[in-house]
mmCIF file with all atom_site columns, C-alpha atoms in Angstrom:
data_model
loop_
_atom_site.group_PDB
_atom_site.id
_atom_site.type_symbol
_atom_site.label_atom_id
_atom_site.label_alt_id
_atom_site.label_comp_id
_atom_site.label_asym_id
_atom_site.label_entity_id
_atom_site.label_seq_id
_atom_site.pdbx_PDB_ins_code
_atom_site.Cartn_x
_atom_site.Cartn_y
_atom_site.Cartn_z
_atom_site.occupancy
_atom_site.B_iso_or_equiv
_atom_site.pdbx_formal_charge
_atom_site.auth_seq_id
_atom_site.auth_comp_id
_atom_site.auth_asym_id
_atom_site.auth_atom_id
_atom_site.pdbx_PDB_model_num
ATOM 1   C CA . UNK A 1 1   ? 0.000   0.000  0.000   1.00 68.00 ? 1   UNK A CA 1
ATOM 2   C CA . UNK A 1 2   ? 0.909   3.706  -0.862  1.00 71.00 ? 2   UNK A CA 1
ATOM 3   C CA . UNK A 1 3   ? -0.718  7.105  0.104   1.00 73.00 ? 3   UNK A CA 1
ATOM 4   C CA . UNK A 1 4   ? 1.107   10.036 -1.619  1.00 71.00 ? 4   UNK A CA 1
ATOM 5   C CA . UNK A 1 5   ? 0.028   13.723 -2.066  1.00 75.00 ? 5   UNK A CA 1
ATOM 6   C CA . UNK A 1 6   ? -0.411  14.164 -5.512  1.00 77.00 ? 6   UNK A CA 1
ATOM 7   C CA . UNK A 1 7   ? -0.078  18.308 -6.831  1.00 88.00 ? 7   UNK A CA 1
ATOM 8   C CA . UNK A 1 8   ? -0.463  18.538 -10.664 1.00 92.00 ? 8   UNK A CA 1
ATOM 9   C CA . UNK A 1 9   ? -1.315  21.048 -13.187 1.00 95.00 ? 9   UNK A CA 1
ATOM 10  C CA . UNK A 1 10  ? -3.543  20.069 -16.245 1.00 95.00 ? 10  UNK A CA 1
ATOM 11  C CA . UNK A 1 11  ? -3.957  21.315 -19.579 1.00 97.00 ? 11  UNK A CA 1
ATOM 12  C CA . UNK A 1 12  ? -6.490  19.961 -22.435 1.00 97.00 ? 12  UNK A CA 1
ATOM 13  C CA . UNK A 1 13  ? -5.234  20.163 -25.729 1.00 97.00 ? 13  UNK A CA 1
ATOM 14  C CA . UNK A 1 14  ? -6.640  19.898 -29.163 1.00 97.00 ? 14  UNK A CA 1
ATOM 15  C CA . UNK A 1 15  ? -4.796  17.629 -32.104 1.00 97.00 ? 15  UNK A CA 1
ATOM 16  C CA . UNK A 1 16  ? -2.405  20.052 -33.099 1.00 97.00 ? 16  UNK A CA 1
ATOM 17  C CA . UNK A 1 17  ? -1.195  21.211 -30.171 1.00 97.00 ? 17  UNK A CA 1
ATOM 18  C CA . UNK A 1 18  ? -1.019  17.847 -28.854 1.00 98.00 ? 18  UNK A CA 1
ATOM 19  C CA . UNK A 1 19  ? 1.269   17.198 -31.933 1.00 97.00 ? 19  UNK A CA 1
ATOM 20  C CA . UNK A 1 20  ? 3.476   20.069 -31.489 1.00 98.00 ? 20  UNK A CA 1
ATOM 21  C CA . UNK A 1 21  ? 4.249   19.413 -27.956 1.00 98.00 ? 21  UNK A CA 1
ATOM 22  C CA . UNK A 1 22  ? 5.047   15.255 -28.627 1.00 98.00 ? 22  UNK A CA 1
ATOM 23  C CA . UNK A 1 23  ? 7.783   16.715 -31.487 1.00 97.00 ? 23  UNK A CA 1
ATOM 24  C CA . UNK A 1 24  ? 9.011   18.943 -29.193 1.00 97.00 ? 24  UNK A CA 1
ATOM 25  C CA . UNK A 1 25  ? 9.804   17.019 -25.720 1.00 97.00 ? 25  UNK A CA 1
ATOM 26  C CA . UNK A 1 26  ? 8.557   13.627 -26.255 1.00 97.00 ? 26  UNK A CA 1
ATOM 27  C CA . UNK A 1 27  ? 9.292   12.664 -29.630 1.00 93.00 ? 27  UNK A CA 1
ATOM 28  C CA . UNK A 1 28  ? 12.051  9.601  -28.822 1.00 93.00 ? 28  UNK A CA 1
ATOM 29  C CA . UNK A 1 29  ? 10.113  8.231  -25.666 1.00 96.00 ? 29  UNK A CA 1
ATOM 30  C CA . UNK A 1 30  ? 8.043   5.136  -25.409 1.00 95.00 ? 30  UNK A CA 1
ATOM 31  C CA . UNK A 1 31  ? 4.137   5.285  -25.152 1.00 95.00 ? 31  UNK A CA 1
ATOM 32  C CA . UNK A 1 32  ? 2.770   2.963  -22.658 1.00 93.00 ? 32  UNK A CA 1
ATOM 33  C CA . UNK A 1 33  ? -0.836  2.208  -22.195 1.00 94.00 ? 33  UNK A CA 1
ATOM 34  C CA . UNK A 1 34  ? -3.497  2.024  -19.076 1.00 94.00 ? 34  UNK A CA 1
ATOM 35  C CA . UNK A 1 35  ? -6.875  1.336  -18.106 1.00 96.00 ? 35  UNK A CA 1
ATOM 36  C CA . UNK A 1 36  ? -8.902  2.848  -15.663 1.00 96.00 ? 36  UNK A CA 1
ATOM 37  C CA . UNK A 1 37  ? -12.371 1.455  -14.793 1.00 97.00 ? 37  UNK A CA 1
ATOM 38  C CA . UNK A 1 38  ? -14.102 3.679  -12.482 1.00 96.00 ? 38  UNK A CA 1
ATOM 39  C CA . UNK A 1 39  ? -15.950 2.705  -9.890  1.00 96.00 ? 39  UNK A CA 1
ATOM 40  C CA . UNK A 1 40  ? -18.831 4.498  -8.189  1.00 95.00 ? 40  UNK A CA 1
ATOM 41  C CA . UNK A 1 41  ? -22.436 3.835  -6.658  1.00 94.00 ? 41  UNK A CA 1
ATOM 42  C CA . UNK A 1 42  ? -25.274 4.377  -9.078  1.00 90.00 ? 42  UNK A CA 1
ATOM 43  C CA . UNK A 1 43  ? -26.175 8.066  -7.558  1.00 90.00 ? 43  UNK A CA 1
ATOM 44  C CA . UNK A 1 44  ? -22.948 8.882  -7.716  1.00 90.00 ? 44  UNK A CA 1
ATOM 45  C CA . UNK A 1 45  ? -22.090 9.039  -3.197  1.00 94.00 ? 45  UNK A CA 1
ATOM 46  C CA . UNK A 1 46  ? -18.185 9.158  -4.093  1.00 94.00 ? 46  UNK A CA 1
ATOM 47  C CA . UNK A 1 47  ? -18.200 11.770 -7.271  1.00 90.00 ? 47  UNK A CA 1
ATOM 48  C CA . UNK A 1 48  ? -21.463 14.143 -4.474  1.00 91.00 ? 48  UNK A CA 1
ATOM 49  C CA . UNK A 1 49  ? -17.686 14.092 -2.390  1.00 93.00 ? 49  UNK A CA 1
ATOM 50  C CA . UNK A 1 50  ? -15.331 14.942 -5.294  1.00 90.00 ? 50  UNK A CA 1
ATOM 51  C CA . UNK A 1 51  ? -13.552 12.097 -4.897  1.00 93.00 ? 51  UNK A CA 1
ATOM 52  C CA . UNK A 1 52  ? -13.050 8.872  -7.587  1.00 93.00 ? 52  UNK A CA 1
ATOM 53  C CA . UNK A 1 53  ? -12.646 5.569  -6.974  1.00 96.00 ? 53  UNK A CA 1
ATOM 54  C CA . UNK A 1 54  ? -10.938 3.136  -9.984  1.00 96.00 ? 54  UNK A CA 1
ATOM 55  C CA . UNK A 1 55  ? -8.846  0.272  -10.624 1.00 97.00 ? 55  UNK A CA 1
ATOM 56  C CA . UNK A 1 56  ? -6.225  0.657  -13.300 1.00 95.00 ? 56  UNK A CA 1
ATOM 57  C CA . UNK A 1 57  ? -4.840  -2.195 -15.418 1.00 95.00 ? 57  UNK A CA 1
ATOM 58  C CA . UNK A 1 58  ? -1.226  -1.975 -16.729 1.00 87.00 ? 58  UNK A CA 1
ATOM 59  C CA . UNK A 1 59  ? 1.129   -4.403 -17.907 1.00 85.00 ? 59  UNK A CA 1
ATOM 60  C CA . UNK A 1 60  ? -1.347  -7.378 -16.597 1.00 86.00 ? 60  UNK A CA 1
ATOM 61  C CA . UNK A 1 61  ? -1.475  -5.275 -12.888 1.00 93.00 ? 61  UNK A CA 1
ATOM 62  C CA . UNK A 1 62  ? -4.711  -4.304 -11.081 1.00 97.00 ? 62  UNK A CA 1
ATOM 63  C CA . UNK A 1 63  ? -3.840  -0.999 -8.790  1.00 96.00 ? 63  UNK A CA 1
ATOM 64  C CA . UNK A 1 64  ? -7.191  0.326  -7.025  1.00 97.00 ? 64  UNK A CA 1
ATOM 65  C CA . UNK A 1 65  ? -6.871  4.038  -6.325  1.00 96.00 ? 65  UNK A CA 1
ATOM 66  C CA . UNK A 1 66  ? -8.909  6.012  -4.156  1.00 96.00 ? 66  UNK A CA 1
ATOM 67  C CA . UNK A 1 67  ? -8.044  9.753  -4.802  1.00 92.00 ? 67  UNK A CA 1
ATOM 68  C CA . UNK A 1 68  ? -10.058 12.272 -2.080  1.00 93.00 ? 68  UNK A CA 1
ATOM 69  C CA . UNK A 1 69  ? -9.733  16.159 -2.288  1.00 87.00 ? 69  UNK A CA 1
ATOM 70  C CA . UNK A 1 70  ? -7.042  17.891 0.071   1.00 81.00 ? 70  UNK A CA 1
ATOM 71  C CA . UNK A 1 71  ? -6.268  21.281 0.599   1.00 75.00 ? 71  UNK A CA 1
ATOM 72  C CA . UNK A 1 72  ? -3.219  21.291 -2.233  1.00 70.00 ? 72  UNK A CA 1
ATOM 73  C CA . UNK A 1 73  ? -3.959  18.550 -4.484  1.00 72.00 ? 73  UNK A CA 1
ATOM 74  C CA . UNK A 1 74  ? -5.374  15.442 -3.616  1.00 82.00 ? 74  UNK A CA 1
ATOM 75  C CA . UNK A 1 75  ? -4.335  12.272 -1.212  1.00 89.00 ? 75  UNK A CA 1
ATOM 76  C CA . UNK A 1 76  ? -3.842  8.810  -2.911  1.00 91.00 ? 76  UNK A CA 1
ATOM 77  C CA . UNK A 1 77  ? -4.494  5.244  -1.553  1.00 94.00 ? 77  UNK A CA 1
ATOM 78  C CA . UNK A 1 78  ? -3.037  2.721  -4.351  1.00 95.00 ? 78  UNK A CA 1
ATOM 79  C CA . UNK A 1 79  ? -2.923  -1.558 -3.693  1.00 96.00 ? 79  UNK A CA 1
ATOM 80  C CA . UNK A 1 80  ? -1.969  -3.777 -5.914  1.00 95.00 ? 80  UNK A CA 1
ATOM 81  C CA . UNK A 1 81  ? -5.619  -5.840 -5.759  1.00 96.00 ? 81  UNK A CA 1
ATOM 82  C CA . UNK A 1 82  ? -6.921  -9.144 -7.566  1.00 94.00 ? 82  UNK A CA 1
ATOM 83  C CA . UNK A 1 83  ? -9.481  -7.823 -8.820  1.00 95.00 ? 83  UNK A CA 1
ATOM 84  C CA . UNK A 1 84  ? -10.019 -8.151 -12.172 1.00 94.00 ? 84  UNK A CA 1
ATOM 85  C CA . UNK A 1 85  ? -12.045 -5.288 -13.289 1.00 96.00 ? 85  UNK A CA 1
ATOM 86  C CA . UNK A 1 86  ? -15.298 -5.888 -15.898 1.00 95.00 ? 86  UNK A CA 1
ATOM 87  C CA . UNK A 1 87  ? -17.877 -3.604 -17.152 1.00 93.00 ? 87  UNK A CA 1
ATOM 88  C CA . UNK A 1 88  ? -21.617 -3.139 -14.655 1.00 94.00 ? 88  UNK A CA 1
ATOM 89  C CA . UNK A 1 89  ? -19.157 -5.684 -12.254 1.00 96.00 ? 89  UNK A CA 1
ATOM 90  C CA . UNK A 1 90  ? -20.393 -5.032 -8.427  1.00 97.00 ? 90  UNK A CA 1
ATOM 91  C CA . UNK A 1 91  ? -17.805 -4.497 -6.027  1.00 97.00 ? 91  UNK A CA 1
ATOM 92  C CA . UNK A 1 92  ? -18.365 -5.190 -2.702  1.00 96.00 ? 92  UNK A CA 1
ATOM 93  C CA . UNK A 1 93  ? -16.550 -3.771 0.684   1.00 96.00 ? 93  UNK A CA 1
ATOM 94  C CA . UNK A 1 94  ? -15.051 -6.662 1.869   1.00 95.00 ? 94  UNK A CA 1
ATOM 95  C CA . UNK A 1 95  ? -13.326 -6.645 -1.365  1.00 96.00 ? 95  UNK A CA 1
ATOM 96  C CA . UNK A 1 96  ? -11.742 -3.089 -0.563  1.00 97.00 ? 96  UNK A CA 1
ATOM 97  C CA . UNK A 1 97  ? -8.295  -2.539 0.923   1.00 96.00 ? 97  UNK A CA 1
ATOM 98  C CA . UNK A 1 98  ? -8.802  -1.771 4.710   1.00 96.00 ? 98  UNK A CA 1
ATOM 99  C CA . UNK A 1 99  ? -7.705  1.727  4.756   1.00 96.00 ? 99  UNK A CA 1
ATOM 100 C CA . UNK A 1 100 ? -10.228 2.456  1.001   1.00 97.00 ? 100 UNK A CA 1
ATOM 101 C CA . UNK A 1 101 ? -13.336 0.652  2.798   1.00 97.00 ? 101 UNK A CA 1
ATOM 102 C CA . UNK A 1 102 ? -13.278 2.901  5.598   1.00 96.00 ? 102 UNK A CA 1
ATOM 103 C CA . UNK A 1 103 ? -13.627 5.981  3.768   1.00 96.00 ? 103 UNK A CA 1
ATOM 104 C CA . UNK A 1 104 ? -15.832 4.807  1.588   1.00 97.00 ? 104 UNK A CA 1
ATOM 105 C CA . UNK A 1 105 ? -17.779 3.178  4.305   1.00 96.00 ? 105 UNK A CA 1
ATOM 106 C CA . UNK A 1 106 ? -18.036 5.600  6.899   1.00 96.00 ? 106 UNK A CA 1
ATOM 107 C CA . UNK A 1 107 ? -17.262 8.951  5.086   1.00 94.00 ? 107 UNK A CA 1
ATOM 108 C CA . UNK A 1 108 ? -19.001 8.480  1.991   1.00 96.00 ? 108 UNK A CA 1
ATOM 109 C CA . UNK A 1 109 ? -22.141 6.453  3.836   1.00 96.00 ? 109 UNK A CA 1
ATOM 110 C CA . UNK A 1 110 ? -21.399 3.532  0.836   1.00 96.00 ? 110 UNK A CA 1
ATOM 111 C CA . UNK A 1 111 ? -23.573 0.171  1.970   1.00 93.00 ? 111 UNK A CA 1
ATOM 112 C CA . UNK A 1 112 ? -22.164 -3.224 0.675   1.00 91.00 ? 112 UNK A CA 1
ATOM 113 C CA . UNK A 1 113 ? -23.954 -3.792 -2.578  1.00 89.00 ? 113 UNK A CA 1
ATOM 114 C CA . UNK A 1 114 ? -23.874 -0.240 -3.891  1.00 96.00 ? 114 UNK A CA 1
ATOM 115 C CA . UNK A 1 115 ? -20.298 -0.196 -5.366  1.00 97.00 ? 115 UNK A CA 1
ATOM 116 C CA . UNK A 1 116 ? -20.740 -0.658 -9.293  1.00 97.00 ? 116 UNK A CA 1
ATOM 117 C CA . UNK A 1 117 ? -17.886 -0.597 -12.515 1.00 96.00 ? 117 UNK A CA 1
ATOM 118 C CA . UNK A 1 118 ? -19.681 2.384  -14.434 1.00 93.00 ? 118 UNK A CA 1
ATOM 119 C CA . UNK A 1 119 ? -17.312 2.415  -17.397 1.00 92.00 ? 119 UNK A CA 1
ATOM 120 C CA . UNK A 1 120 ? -14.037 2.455  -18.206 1.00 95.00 ? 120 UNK A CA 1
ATOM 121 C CA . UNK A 1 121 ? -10.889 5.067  -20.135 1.00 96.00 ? 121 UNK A CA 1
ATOM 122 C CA . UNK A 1 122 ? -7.891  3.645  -22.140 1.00 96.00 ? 122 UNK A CA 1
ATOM 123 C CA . UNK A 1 123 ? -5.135  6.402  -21.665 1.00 96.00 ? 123 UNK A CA 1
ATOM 124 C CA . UNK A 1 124 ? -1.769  6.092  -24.504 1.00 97.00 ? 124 UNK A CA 1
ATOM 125 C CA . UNK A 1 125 ? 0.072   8.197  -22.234 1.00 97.00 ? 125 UNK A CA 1
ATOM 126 C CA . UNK A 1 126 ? 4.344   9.547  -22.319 1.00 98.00 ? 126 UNK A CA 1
ATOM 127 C CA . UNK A 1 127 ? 6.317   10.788 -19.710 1.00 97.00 ? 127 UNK A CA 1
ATOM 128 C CA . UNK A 1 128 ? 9.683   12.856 -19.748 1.00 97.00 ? 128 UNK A CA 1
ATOM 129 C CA . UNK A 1 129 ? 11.650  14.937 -16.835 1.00 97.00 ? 129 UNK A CA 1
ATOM 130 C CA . UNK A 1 130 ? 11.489  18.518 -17.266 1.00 96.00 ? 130 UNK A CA 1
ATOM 131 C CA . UNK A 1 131 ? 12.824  21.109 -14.707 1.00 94.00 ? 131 UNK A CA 1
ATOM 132 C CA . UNK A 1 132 ? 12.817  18.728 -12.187 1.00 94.00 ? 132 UNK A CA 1
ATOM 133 C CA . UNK A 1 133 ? 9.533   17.518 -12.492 1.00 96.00 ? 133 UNK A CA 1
ATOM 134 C CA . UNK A 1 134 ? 7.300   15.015 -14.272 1.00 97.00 ? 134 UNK A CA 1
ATOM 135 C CA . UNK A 1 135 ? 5.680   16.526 -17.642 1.00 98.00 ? 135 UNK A CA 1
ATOM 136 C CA . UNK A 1 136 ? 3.263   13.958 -19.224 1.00 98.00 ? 136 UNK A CA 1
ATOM 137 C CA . UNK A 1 137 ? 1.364   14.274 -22.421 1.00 98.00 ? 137 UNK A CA 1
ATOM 138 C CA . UNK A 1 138 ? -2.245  11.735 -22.519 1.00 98.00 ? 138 UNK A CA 1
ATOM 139 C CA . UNK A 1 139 ? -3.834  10.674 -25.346 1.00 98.00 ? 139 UNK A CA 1
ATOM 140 C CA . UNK A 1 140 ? -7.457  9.143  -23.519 1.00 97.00 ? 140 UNK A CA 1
ATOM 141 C CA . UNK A 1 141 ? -10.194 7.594  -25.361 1.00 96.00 ? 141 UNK A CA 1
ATOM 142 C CA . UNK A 1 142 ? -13.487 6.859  -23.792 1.00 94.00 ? 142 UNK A CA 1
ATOM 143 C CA . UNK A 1 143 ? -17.175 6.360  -24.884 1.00 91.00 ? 143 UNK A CA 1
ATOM 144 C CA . UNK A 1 144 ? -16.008 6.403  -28.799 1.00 91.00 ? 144 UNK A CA 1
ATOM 145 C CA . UNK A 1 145 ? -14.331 10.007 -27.666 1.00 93.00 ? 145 UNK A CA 1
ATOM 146 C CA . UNK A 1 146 ? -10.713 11.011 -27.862 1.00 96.00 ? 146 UNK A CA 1
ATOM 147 C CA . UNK A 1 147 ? -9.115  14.044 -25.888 1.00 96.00 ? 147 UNK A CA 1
ATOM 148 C CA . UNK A 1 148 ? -5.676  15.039 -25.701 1.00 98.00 ? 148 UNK A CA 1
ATOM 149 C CA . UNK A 1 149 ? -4.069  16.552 -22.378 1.00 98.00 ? 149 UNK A CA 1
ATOM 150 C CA . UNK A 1 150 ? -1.229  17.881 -20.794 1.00 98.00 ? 150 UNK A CA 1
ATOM 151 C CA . UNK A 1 151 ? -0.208  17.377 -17.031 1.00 97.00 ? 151 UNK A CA 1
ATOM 152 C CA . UNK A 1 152 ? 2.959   18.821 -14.673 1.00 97.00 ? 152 UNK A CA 1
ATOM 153 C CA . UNK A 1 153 ? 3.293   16.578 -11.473 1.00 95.00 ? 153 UNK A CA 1
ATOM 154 C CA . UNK A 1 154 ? 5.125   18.785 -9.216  1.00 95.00 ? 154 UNK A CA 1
ATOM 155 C CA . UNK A 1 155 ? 6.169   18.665 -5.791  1.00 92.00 ? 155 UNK A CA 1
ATOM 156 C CA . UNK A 1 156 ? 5.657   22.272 -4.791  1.00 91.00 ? 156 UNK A CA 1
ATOM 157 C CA . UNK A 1 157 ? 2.496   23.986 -5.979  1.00 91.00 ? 157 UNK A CA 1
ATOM 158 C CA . UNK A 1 158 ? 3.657   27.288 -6.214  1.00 93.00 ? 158 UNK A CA 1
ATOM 159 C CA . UNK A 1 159 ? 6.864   26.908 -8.025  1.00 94.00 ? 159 UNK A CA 1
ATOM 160 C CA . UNK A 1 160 ? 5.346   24.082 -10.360 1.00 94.00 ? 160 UNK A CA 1
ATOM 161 C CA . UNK A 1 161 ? 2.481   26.488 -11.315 1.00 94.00 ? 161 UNK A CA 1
ATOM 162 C CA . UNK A 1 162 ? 5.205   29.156 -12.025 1.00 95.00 ? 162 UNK A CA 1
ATOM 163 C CA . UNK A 1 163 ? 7.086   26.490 -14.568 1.00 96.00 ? 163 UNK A CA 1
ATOM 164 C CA . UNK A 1 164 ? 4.099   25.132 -15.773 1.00 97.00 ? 164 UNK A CA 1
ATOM 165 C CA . UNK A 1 165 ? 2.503   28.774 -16.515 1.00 96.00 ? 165 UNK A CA 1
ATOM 166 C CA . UNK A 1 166 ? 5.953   29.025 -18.264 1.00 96.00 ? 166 UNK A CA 1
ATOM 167 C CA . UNK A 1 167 ? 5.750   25.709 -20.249 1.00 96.00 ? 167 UNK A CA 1
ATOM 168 C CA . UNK A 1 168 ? 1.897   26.788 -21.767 1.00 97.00 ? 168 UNK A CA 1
ATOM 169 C CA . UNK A 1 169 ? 3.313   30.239 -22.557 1.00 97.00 ? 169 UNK A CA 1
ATOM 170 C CA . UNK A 1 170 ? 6.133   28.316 -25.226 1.00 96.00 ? 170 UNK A CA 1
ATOM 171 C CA . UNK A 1 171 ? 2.929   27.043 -27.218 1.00 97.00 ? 171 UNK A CA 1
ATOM 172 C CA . UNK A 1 172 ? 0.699   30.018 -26.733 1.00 96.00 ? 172 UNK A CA 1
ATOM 173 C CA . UNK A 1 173 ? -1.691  28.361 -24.328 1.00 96.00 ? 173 UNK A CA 1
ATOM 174 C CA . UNK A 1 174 ? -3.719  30.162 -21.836 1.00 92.00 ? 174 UNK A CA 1
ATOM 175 C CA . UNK A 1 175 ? -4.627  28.066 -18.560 1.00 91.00 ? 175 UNK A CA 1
ATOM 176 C CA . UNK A 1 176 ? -7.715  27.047 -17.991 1.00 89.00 ? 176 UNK A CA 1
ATOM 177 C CA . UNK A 1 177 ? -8.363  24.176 -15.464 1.00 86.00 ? 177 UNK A CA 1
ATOM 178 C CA . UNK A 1 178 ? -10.183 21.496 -17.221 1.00 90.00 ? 178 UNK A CA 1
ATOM 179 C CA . UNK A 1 179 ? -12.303 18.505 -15.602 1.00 88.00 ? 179 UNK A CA 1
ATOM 180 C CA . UNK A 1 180 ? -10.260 15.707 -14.458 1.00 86.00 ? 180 UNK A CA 1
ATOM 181 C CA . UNK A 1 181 ? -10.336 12.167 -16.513 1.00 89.00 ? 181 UNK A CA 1
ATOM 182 C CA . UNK A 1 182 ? -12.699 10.820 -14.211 1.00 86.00 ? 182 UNK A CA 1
ATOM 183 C CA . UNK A 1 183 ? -15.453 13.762 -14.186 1.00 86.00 ? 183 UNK A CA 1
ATOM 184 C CA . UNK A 1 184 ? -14.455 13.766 -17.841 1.00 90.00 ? 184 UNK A CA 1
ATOM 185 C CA . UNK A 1 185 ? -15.671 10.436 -18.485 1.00 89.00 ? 185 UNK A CA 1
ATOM 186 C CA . UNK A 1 186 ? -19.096 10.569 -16.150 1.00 84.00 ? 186 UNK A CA 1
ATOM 187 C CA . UNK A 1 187 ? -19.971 14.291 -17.901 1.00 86.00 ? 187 UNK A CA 1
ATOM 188 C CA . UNK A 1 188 ? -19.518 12.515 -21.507 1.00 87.00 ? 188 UNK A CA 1
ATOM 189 C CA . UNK A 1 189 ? -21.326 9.299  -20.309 1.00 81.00 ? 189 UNK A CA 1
ATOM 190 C CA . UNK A 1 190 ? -24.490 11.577 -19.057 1.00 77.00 ? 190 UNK A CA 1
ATOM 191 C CA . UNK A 1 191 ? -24.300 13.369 -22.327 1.00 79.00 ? 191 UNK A CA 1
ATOM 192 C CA . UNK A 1 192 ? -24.518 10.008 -23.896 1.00 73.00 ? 192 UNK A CA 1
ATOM 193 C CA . UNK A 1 193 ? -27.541 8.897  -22.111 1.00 67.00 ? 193 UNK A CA 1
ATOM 194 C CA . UNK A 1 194 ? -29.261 12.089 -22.910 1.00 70.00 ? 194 UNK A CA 1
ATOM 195 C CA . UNK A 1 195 ? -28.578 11.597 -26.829 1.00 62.00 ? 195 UNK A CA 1
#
């Protein structure tokens, strides 16, 4: 088990941009894929507490990730589970990690049979050093959608913001703080239902 504080800065590109920044710092480093299936009740208890819940598959590895809204960024709780995560699958809290069903139990008022696999996001993602931090450039396809996004994982947020602010200016980008992958997903999956 981990729990790290996680402060990043996120930027969503379109095609070209996406492009221009790949050619410029990530043009000789190796894409590697992921899976996140996200997990949530059907009236959405963990989402009502900004928080997401998910289980991400990578190189034949199932890490379940609770992520819950701190002051500066949010607080991580990763295990390596055996779960082996399918579509409309119910998750129960015995299943959980000790430290996850607690939260989501007692916090988030989650009973045993609620706990659902709503859907799921393939991310083609590269990673690269730059100024001492972690710059990462996602390619993430959901719901028969692409998007395209940039994000600086930092370890202080007001230096970071400074050197990311910096980074947007060298492709003529103005920040704007988009919806995380998660919210993302759920606000193109409502849209879907609506259609």
């Amino acid at each position: 088990m981990s729990t790290n504080n996680e402060i990043e800065f996120k930027q969503i590109l379109n095609r070209s941009t996406y492009e221009e920044i790949y050619h410029t710092y990530f043009k000789n480093k190796k894409t590697f894929t992921q899976t996140n299936y996200y997990i949530d009740t059907n009236h959405f208890k963990l989402k009502q507490h900004h928080s997401a819940l998910r289980i991400r598959v990578k190189d034949n590895h199932y890490e379940m990730t609770l992520k819950v809204p701190e002051d500066a960024g949010l607080t991580e709780y990763n295990h390596i589970v055996d779960i082996e995560p399918q579509l409309n699958m119910s998750i129960k809290l015995s299943q959980l990690p000790s430290d996850i069903r607690k939260i989501v139990k007692n916090e988030f008022n989650v009973f045993n049979d609620e706990l659902v696999i709503l859907g799921h996001l393939t991310t083609h993602r590269l990673e690269t050093p730059h100024q001492n931090e972690l710059l990462v450039l996602d390619k993430s396809q959901y719901l028969g959608k692409t998007d395209y996004e940039l994000e600086y994982e930092v370890r202080s947020h007001d230096e970071g913001y400074v050197k990311f602010n910096r980074l947007l200016e060298e492709f003529n980008l103005e920040h704007k703080k988009p919806l995380n992958k998660v919210q993302r997903f759920f606000e193109e999956k409502n849209a879907s239902k609506k259609k």
